[in-house]
Amino acid sequence: MARPRKEQELDIPRRAVEETIRLLAQQGDFGVPLTAVAQAVGCTAPALYGHFRNKNALLRAARDEGFGRLYNEKFAVFEQMRGDPFGYLRDGSYAYARFALENPTLYRLMFSPPPKLGVSDDPWSSEAGRQVLSLLLTGLRSSQEHGYLPGADLQRYGFMFWSTIHGAVSLNIQNRLLDHAAKWDSTQSVIDALMEMIAATGPAKHPITS
Amino acid sequence: MARPRKEQELDIPRRAVEETIRLLAQQGDFGVPLTAVAQAVGCTAPALYGHFRNKNALLRAARDEGFGRLYNEKFAVFEQMRGDPFGYLRDGSYAYARFALENPTLYRLMFSPPPKLGVSDDPWSSEAGRQVLSLLLTGLRSSQEHGYLPGADLQRYGFMFWSTIHGAVSLNIQNRLLDHAAKWDSTQSVIDALMEMIAATGPAKHPITS
DNA sequence: CCAAGAACTGAATGACATTCAGTTTGAGGC
DNA sequence: GCCTCAAACTGAATGTCATTCAGTTCTTGG
């Protein structure tokens, strides 16, 4: 058996990424054997080398796919929330956190990749992350136009905003003493506190204390 | 050559941890070969198994040592800042950020360890992290006694505070497009913004805008 | 001085990633 | 329909570690 017949042809690149993400979640670790991916796809390990330079390239592809999925989820919320930038900031953050907590290993691959992935060597790899950030900045800019964060340096606040949520999500993912619900509550509490602070700067529609 | 003579006896456990941390920093990756650690220590790889159950145990020890060093640095600032809780929060955060940016790989090992380390299986492993957090909470409590954050839920704000700094540090460590100075500036900016927010809740000694 | 055990070492073993030569199939030219 | 070639794989190495184990050499208590 060598080259497969047309009927059995399978879209290895796409399926490999898909299965890698699935195995990443299943094993909770980046150390997924290429052999396991190949088996899940239905080919042998060397066959993957026809589509990816090496294992790192496959993980990079999975990472990019992760950014794509995260962007899509955030973008869906964005579309749904047109006209309510404050609501977008809140629900977009929830969506972000939910994605992270539901795909912890993929999230770790996206934001704490092992340096050997050579992520920074590839100009495309940070591009997806930048898109996610730009979505946040758009939300902040709109919020500012609606009276929130008057006079604030959005670049600066945007990074702080992202840092807070990324930090909360990371710490909660890492803390294995908490179950899923507890992680979510803890993360949501941080997001809510953040939103309260922003609300406090706004046109006084949202009261500071409940 | 088998058992070493007393003169050549070397404190393998301590030296192994030390060299592991050094190699971690040098290689910028958790994938430090045990052989390399052994060579740096001056013994063979199997000799390490007399002191650590396996490589993960060695990495856990390095991680604990990292928490110890971080705690020491924060504690030094704490002692130095007695009577100025707001100053402690600021300088303690700087110390935390400096530690993270100067030991990026060790920091990653401490806060984004590969799950296979089995970190959560060991009740001691989170203890050190908890001490660092309790130092922060003490700072917040003192700040509250001095008039800042009136009525705030410290547990909640403490976690948010930590999340923000951890997030900023993590994102900056990960961004390889920035050089060391730029990472530091970016992180400091986040800390300053955070401190401004806390100052704004205080006894009006610290003006909100510069 | 001796026995027992401590502390290592060198030589396997085993899991993977990665490479390579060889095989089979799809497609285009005739 | 047949032939040739490149594409797409496969099975069998190779190399890099982590980990184990049997065997060797010190140290120490008697």
Coordinates of C-alpha atoms (C1' of nucleotides) in Angstrom, one line a residue:
Chain A
M1 CA 0.0 0.0 0.0
A2 CA 1.4 3.3 -1.0
R3 CA -0.5 6.1 -2.6
P4 CA -4.2 6.0 -1.5
R5 CA -7.0 5.7 -4.1
K6 CA -9.1 8.7 -4.8
E7 CA -12.1 7.4 -2.9
Q8 CA -10.1 7.2 0.3
E9 CA -8.5 10.5 -0.2
L10 CA -8.8 12.6 2.9
D11 CA -8.0 16.2 3.4
I12 CA -5.0 15.6 5.6
P13 CA -4.1 19.2 6.4
R14 CA -7.5 20.2 7.6
R15 CA -8.2 16.9 9.4
A16 CA -4.8 16.9 11.0
V17 CA -5.3 20.3 12.5
E18 CA -8.8 19.3 13.7
E19 CA -7.6 16.1 15.3
T20 CA -4.6 17.8 16.8
I21 CA -6.9 20.2 18.5
R22 CA -9.1 17.4 19.7
L23 CA -6.2 15.4 21.1
L24 CA -4.7 18.5 22.7
A25 CA -8.0 18.9 24.6
Q26 CA -8.1 15.2 25.4
Q27 CA -4.6 14.9 26.7
G28 CA -4.5 18.3 28.2
D29 CA -0.9 18.6 27.0
F30 CA 1.1 19.8 24.1
G31 CA 3.0 16.4 24.0
V32 CA 0.6 14.8 21.6
P33 CA 2.5 12.1 19.6
L34 CA 2.5 12.7 15.9
T35 CA 1.6 9.1 15.6
A36 CA -1.6 9.6 17.5
V37 CA -2.6 12.5 15.2
A38 CA -1.8 10.4 12.2
Q39 CA -3.8 7.5 13.5
A40 CA -6.8 9.7 14.2
V41 CA -6.5 11.1 10.7
G42 CA -6.2 7.7 9.2
C43 CA -2.6 7.8 7.8
T44 CA 0.9 7.2 9.1
A45 CA 3.1 9.8 10.8
P46 CA 5.5 10.3 7.8
A47 CA 2.5 11.2 5.7
L48 CA 2.0 14.3 7.8
Y49 CA 5.4 15.5 6.7
G50 CA 4.0 16.0 3.2
H51 CA 1.7 18.7 4.6
F52 CA 3.7 20.2 7.5
R53 CA 7.4 20.8 7.8
N54 CA 7.4 19.2 11.2
K55 CA 5.4 18.8 14.4
N56 CA 6.0 22.4 15.4
A57 CA 4.4 23.5 12.1
L58 CA 1.4 21.4 12.8
L59 CA 1.0 22.9 16.3
R60 CA 1.4 26.4 14.8
A61 CA -1.4 25.6 12.4
A62 CA -3.6 24.4 15.3
R63 CA -2.7 27.6 17.1
D64 CA -3.7 29.7 14.1
E65 CA -7.0 27.8 13.9
G66 CA -7.5 28.5 17.5
F67 CA -7.1 32.3 16.9
G68 CA -9.5 32.0 14.0
R69 CA -12.1 30.3 16.2
L70 CA -11.6 32.8 18.9
Y71 CA -11.9 35.7 16.4
N72 CA -15.1 34.2 15.0
E73 CA -16.7 34.0 18.4
K74 CA -15.8 37.5 19.3
F75 CA -16.8 38.8 15.9
A76 CA -20.2 37.1 16.2
V77 CA -20.8 38.9 19.5
F78 CA -19.5 42.1 17.9
E79 CA -22.1 41.9 15.1
Q80 CA -24.8 41.1 17.5
M81 CA -24.0 44.0 19.7
R82 CA -23.8 46.8 17.2
G83 CA -24.9 50.0 18.8
D84 CA -24.1 48.8 22.3
P85 CA -20.3 49.1 22.7
F86 CA -20.5 48.7 26.5
G87 CA -22.5 45.6 26.1
Y88 CA -20.0 44.4 23.5
L89 CA -17.1 44.9 25.8
R90 CA -18.9 42.8 28.5
D91 CA -20.2 40.0 26.3
G92 CA -17.1 40.0 24.1
S93 CA -15.1 39.4 27.3
Y94 CA -17.4 36.7 28.4
A95 CA -17.1 35.0 25.0
Y96 CA -13.3 35.3 25.2
A97 CA -13.3 33.8 28.7
R98 CA -15.7 31.1 27.8
F99 CA -13.5 30.1 24.8
A100 CA -10.4 30.0 27.0
L101 CA -12.0 28.0 29.8
E102 CA -13.6 25.6 27.3
N103 CA -10.4 25.1 25.4
P104 CA -7.7 25.5 28.0
T105 CA -5.0 23.6 26.3
L106 CA -5.6 25.3 23.0
Y107 CA -5.6 28.6 24.8
R108 CA -2.3 27.8 26.4
L109 CA -0.9 26.9 23.0
M110 CA -2.1 30.2 21.7
F111 CA -0.8 32.5 24.5
S112 CA 1.9 30.5 26.2
P113 CA 3.4 28.5 23.4
P114 CA 6.8 26.8 23.9
P115 CA 9.3 29.1 22.3
K116 CA 10.6 26.2 20.2
L117 CA 7.4 26.5 18.2
G118 CA 9.2 29.4 16.5
V119 CA 6.0 31.4 16.7
S120 CA 7.7 34.7 16.3
D121 CA 9.6 33.7 13.3
D122 CA 6.4 33.5 11.4
P123 CA 4.9 37.0 10.8
W124 CA 1.5 35.5 10.3
S125 CA 1.3 33.9 13.7
S126 CA 0.9 37.2 15.6
E127 CA -1.5 38.6 13.0
A128 CA -4.5 36.6 14.2
G129 CA -3.8 37.7 17.8
R130 CA -3.6 41.3 16.6
Q131 CA -7.0 41.0 15.0
V132 CA -8.5 39.9 18.3
L133 CA -6.9 42.8 20.0
S134 CA -8.1 45.2 17.3
L135 CA -11.6 44.0 17.9
L136 CA -11.2 45.0 21.6
L137 CA -9.8 48.4 20.6
T138 CA -12.8 49.0 18.4
G139 CA -15.1 48.2 21.3
L140 CA -13.2 50.6 23.5
R141 CA -13.2 53.3 20.9
S142 CA -17.0 53.0 20.4
S143 CA -17.4 53.0 24.2
Q144 CA -15.4 56.2 24.4
E145 CA -17.6 57.8 21.7
H146 CA -20.6 56.9 23.9
G147 CA -19.1 58.7 26.8
Y148 CA -17.1 56.1 28.7
L149 CA -13.4 56.4 29.5
P150 CA -13.3 60.1 28.6
G151 CA -9.8 61.2 27.5
A152 CA -8.2 57.8 28.2
D153 CA -5.3 56.5 26.1
L154 CA -7.1 53.6 24.4
Q155 CA -4.0 51.8 23.5
R156 CA -2.9 51.8 27.1
Y157 CA -6.3 50.9 28.5
G158 CA -6.9 48.3 25.9
F159 CA -3.7 46.5 26.8
M160 CA -4.6 46.7 30.5
F161 CA -8.1 45.4 29.8
W162 CA -6.7 42.5 27.8
S163 CA -4.1 41.9 30.4
T164 CA -6.7 41.6 33.2
I165 CA -8.8 39.2 31.3
H166 CA -6.0 37.1 30.0
G167 CA -4.5 37.0 33.5
A168 CA -7.7 36.0 35.1
V169 CA -8.3 33.3 32.5
S170 CA -4.7 32.0 32.7
L171 CA -4.7 31.8 36.5
N172 CA -8.0 30.1 36.5
I173 CA -7.0 27.6 33.9
Q174 CA -3.9 26.8 35.8
N175 CA -5.6 26.3 39.2
R176 CA -6.7 22.7 39.1
L177 CA -8.2 22.8 42.5
L178 CA -11.2 24.6 41.0
D179 CA -13.8 22.9 38.9
H180 CA -15.1 24.3 35.7
A181 CA -18.0 26.3 37.3
A182 CA -15.7 27.8 40.0
K183 CA -13.3 28.9 37.3
W184 CA -16.0 30.5 35.4
D185 CA -17.4 32.3 38.4
S186 CA -14.0 33.6 39.3
T187 CA -13.3 34.8 35.8
Q188 CA -16.7 36.4 35.5
S189 CA -16.2 38.2 38.7
V190 CA -13.0 39.8 37.4
I191 CA -14.7 40.8 34.2
D192 CA -17.6 42.3 36.1
A193 CA -15.3 44.3 38.4
L194 CA -13.6 45.6 35.3
M195 CA -16.8 46.6 33.7
E196 CA -17.9 48.3 36.8
M197 CA -14.8 50.4 36.7
I198 CA -15.5 51.4 33.1
A199 CA -19.1 52.0 33.8
A200 CA -18.1 54.3 36.6
T201 CA -16.4 56.6 34.1
G202 CA -19.5 56.6 31.8
P203 CA -22.6 58.7 31.4
A204 CA -23.9 57.6 34.8
K205 CA -26.5 55.2 33.2
H206 CA -24.8 52.3 34.9
P207 CA -24.7 52.8 38.7
I208 CA -21.3 52.0 40.3
T209 CA -22.7 50.0 43.1
S210 CA -25.5 47.6 42.9
Chain B
M1 CA 34.4 4.7 38.7
A2 CA 31.2 4.3 40.8
R3 CA 30.6 5.9 44.1
P4 CA 32.5 9.3 44.4
R5 CA 34.9 9.9 47.2
K6 CA 33.9 12.2 49.9
E7 CA 36.1 15.1 48.6
Q8 CA 34.3 15.2 45.3
E9 CA 30.9 14.9 47.0
L10 CA 28.6 17.6 45.6
D11 CA 25.2 18.6 46.8
I12 CA 23.4 17.2 43.8
P13 CA 19.8 18.2 44.8
R14 CA 20.7 21.8 45.3
R15 CA 23.1 22.1 42.4
A16 CA 20.7 20.3 40.1
V17 CA 17.9 22.8 40.8
E18 CA 20.3 25.6 40.3
E19 CA 21.7 24.4 37.0
T20 CA 18.2 23.5 35.8
I21 CA 17.1 27.1 36.4
R22 CA 20.2 28.3 34.6
L23 CA 19.7 26.0 31.6
L24 CA 16.0 26.9 31.6
A25 CA 17.0 30.5 31.2
Q26 CA 19.7 29.7 28.7
Q27 CA 17.6 27.5 26.4
G28 CA 14.4 29.5 26.9
D29 CA 12.5 26.2 27.0
F30 CA 11.3 23.5 29.4
G31 CA 12.9 20.9 27.1
V32 CA 16.2 20.9 28.9
P33 CA 17.8 17.4 28.6
L34 CA 18.4 15.7 31.9
T35 CA 21.8 14.9 30.4
A36 CA 22.6 18.5 30.2
V37 CA 21.6 19.1 33.8
A38 CA 23.7 16.2 34.9
Q39 CA 26.7 17.4 32.9
A40 CA 26.4 20.8 34.4
V41 CA 26.2 19.4 37.9
G42 CA 29.1 17.0 37.2
C43 CA 27.4 13.7 37.3
T44 CA 25.5 11.4 35.0
A45 CA 21.8 11.4 34.3
P46 CA 20.9 8.3 36.2
A47 CA 22.5 9.8 39.3
L48 CA 19.8 12.5 39.4
Y49 CA 17.3 9.7 39.9
G50 CA 18.7 9.1 43.3
H51 CA 17.5 12.6 44.3
F52 CA 14.4 13.2 42.1
R53 CA 11.8 10.7 41.1
N54 CA 12.0 11.8 37.5
K55 CA 12.5 14.9 35.4
N56 CA 9.1 16.3 36.3
A57 CA 10.1 16.2 40.0
L58 CA 13.2 18.1 39.1
L59 CA 11.2 20.7 37.3
R60 CA 8.8 20.9 40.2
A61 CA 11.7 21.6 42.5
A62 CA 13.0 24.3 40.2
R63 CA 9.5 25.7 40.1
D64 CA 9.3 25.8 43.9
E65 CA 12.7 27.4 44.1
G66 CA 11.3 30.0 41.7
F67 CA 8.4 30.7 44.0
G68 CA 10.8 31.0 46.9
R69 CA 12.9 33.6 45.1
L70 CA 9.9 35.6 44.0
Y71 CA 8.6 35.5 47.5
N72 CA 11.9 36.7 48.9
E73 CA 12.1 39.6 46.5
K74 CA 8.5 40.6 47.3
F75 CA 9.1 40.2 51.0
A76 CA 12.2 42.4 50.9
V77 CA 10.1 45.1 49.4
F78 CA 7.4 44.5 51.9
E79 CA 9.9 45.0 54.8
Q80 CA 11.4 48.0 53.3
M81 CA 8.0 49.6 52.8
R82 CA 6.5 49.2 56.2
G83 CA 4.1 52.0 56.9
D84 CA 3.5 52.8 53.2
P85 CA 1.1 50.2 51.9
F86 CA 0.4 52.1 48.7
G87 CA 4.1 52.3 48.0
Y88 CA 4.4 48.6 48.7
L89 CA 1.6 47.7 46.3
R90 CA 3.4 49.7 43.6
D91 CA 7.0 48.6 44.3
G92 CA 5.9 45.1 45.1
S93 CA 4.3 44.9 41.7
Y94 CA 7.4 46.3 40.1
A95 CA 9.5 43.7 41.8
Y96 CA 7.1 41.0 40.7
A97 CA 7.2 42.2 37.1
R98 CA 10.9 42.6 37.2
F99 CA 11.3 39.0 38.4
A100 CA 9.0 37.7 35.7
L101 CA 10.7 39.7 32.9
E102 CA 14.2 38.7 34.1
N103 CA 13.3 35.1 34.4
P104 CA 10.7 34.5 31.7
T105 CA 11.2 30.8 31.3
L106 CA 11.2 30.2 35.1
Y107 CA 8.1 32.4 35.3
R108 CA 6.4 30.4 32.6
L109 CA 7.3 27.2 34.5
M110 CA 5.7 28.6 37.6
F111 CA 2.5 29.9 36.2
S112 CA 2.0 28.0 32.9
P113 CA 3.5 24.6 33.7
P114 CA 2.8 21.7 31.5
P115 CA 0.0 19.7 33.1
K116 CA 2.2 16.6 33.0
L117 CA 4.3 18.1 35.8
G118 CA 1.5 16.9 38.0
V119 CA 1.8 20.2 39.9
S120 CA -1.6 20.0 41.4
D121 CA -1.1 16.5 42.7
D122 CA 1.4 18.0 45.1
P123 CA -0.3 20.0 47.8
W124 CA 3.0 21.9 48.5
S125 CA 3.3 23.2 45.0
S126 CA 0.5 25.7 45.2
E127 CA 1.5 26.7 48.8
A128 CA 4.4 29.0 47.6
G129 CA 2.1 30.7 45.2
R130 CA -0.4 31.2 47.9
Q131 CA 2.2 32.9 50.0
V132 CA 2.9 35.4 47.3
L133 CA -0.8 36.1 47.0
S134 CA -1.2 36.5 50.7
L135 CA 1.6 39.1 50.6
L136 CA -0.5 41.0 48.0
L137 CA -3.6 40.7 50.2
T138 CA -1.8 42.0 53.2
G139 CA -0.7 45.0 51.1
L140 CA -4.3 45.6 50.0
R141 CA -5.6 45.3 53.5
S142 CA -3.2 47.8 54.8
S143 CA -4.0 50.1 51.9
Q144 CA -7.6 49.8 52.8
E145 CA -6.8 50.7 56.4
H146 CA -5.1 53.8 55.0
G147 CA -8.2 54.9 53.2
Y148 CA -7.9 53.3 49.8
L149 CA -10.5 51.0 48.2
P150 CA -13.1 51.8 50.8
G151 CA -15.6 49.0 51.2
A152 CA -14.0 46.9 48.5
D153 CA -14.1 43.1 48.7
L154 CA -10.3 42.5 49.0
Q155 CA -10.4 38.9 47.9
R156 CA -12.1 39.9 44.7
Y157 CA -9.9 43.0 44.1
G158 CA -6.8 41.1 45.0
F159 CA -7.4 38.5 42.4
M160 CA -8.2 41.2 39.8
F161 CA -5.0 43.0 40.7
W162 CA -3.0 39.9 40.4
S163 CA -4.7 38.9 37.2
T164 CA -3.9 42.3 35.6
I165 CA -0.2 42.1 36.5
H166 CA 0.2 38.5 35.7
G167 CA -1.6 39.1 32.4
A168 CA 0.5 42.0 31.4
V169 CA 3.7 40.2 32.3
S170 CA 2.6 37.0 30.4
L171 CA 1.6 38.9 27.3
N172 CA 4.9 40.8 27.3
I173 CA 7.0 37.8 27.9
Q174 CA 5.3 36.1 25.0
N175 CA 5.7 39.0 22.6
R176 CA 9.1 38.4 21.0
L177 CA 8.8 41.5 18.8
L178 CA 9.6 43.6 21.9
D179 CA 13.0 44.0 23.4
H180 CA 13.5 43.8 27.1
A181 CA 13.2 47.6 27.7
A182 CA 10.0 47.8 25.7
K183 CA 8.5 44.9 27.7
W184 CA 9.4 46.6 30.9
D185 CA 7.9 49.9 29.8
S186 CA 4.7 48.2 28.7
T187 CA 4.4 46.3 31.9
Q188 CA 5.1 49.3 34.0
S189 CA 2.5 51.3 32.2
V190 CA -0.1 48.7 33.2
I191 CA 1.0 48.7 36.8
D192 CA 0.9 52.5 36.8
A193 CA -2.6 52.6 35.4
L194 CA -3.7 50.1 38.0
M195 CA -2.1 52.2 40.8
E196 CA -3.8 55.3 39.4
M197 CA -7.1 53.6 39.7
I198 CA -6.5 52.6 43.3
A199 CA -5.1 56.1 44.1
A200 CA -8.3 57.6 42.8
T201 CA -10.2 55.7 45.5
G202 CA -7.9 57.0 48.2
P203 CA -7.6 59.9 50.6
A204 CA -7.0 62.3 47.7
K205 CA -3.3 62.6 48.4
H206 CA -2.5 61.1 45.0
P207 CA -4.0 63.1 42.2
I208 CA -5.7 61.1 39.5
T209 CA -4.2 62.8 36.5
S210 CA -0.6 63.9 36.3
Chain C
dC1 C1' 39.4 -5.5 59.0
dC2 C1' 34.6 -6.7 57.4
dA3 C1' 29.8 -6.5 56.0
dA4 C1' 26.1 -3.7 54.5
dG5 C1' 24.4 -0.3 52.2
dA6 C1' 24.8 4.3 49.9
dA7 C1' 25.8 6.6 45.7
dC8 C1' 27.0 6.2 41.3
dT9 C1' 28.1 4.5 36.5
dG10 C1' 27.6 2.2 31.9
dA11 C1' 24.8 -0.2 29.2
dA12 C1' 20.1 -1.4 28.0
dT13 C1' 15.1 -0.2 26.8
dG14 C1' 11.4 2.4 24.9
dA15 C1' 8.9 6.5 23.2
dC16 C1' 8.9 9.7 19.8
dA17 C1' 10.2 12.9 15.9
dT18 C1' 12.3 12.9 11.6
dT19 C1' 14.3 11.0 7.2
dC20 C1' 14.6 8.1 3.2
dA21 C1' 14.2 4.7 -0.3
dG22 C1' 10.7 2.4 -2.5
dT23 C1' 5.8 1.6 -4.1
dT24 C1' 1.4 2.6 -6.0
dT25 C1' -1.9 5.6 -8.2
dG26 C1' -3.8 9.6 -10.9
dA27 C1' -3.2 12.4 -15.0
dG28 C1' -1.7 14.2 -19.3
dG29 C1' 0.2 13.2 -23.9
dC30 C1' -0.1 10.1 -27.6
Chain D
dG1 C1' -6.1 2.3 -24.1
dC2 C1' -1.0 2.8 -23.0
dC3 C1' 3.1 5.0 -21.1
dT4 C1' 5.5 8.0 -18.3
dC5 C1' 6.0 11.0 -14.5
dA6 C1' 5.1 13.3 -10.5
dA7 C1' 2.4 13.0 -6.3
dA8 C1' 1.2 10.8 -2.1
dC9 C1' 2.2 7.4 0.9
dT10 C1' 4.3 3.5 3.5
dG11 C1' 7.8 0.6 6.1
dA12 C1' 11.9 0.6 7.9
dA13 C1' 15.8 3.2 9.7
dT14 C1' 18.2 6.8 12.7
dG15 C1' 18.8 9.9 16.5
dT16 C1' 17.5 12.0 20.8
dC17 C1' 16.0 11.8 25.1
dA18 C1' 13.9 9.8 29.6
dT19 C1' 14.1 6.0 32.5
dT20 C1' 15.6 1.4 34.4
dC21 C1' 18.9 -1.9 36.0
dA22 C1' 22.7 -4.7 37.2
dG23 C1' 27.1 -4.0 38.8
dT24 C1' 31.0 -1.3 41.0
dT25 C1' 33.2 1.4 44.4
dC26 C1' 33.2 4.1 48.6
dT27 C1' 31.9 5.0 53.5
dT28 C1' 30.7 3.6 57.9
dG29 C1' 29.3 1.0 62.1
dG30 C1' 30.9 -2.8 64.5

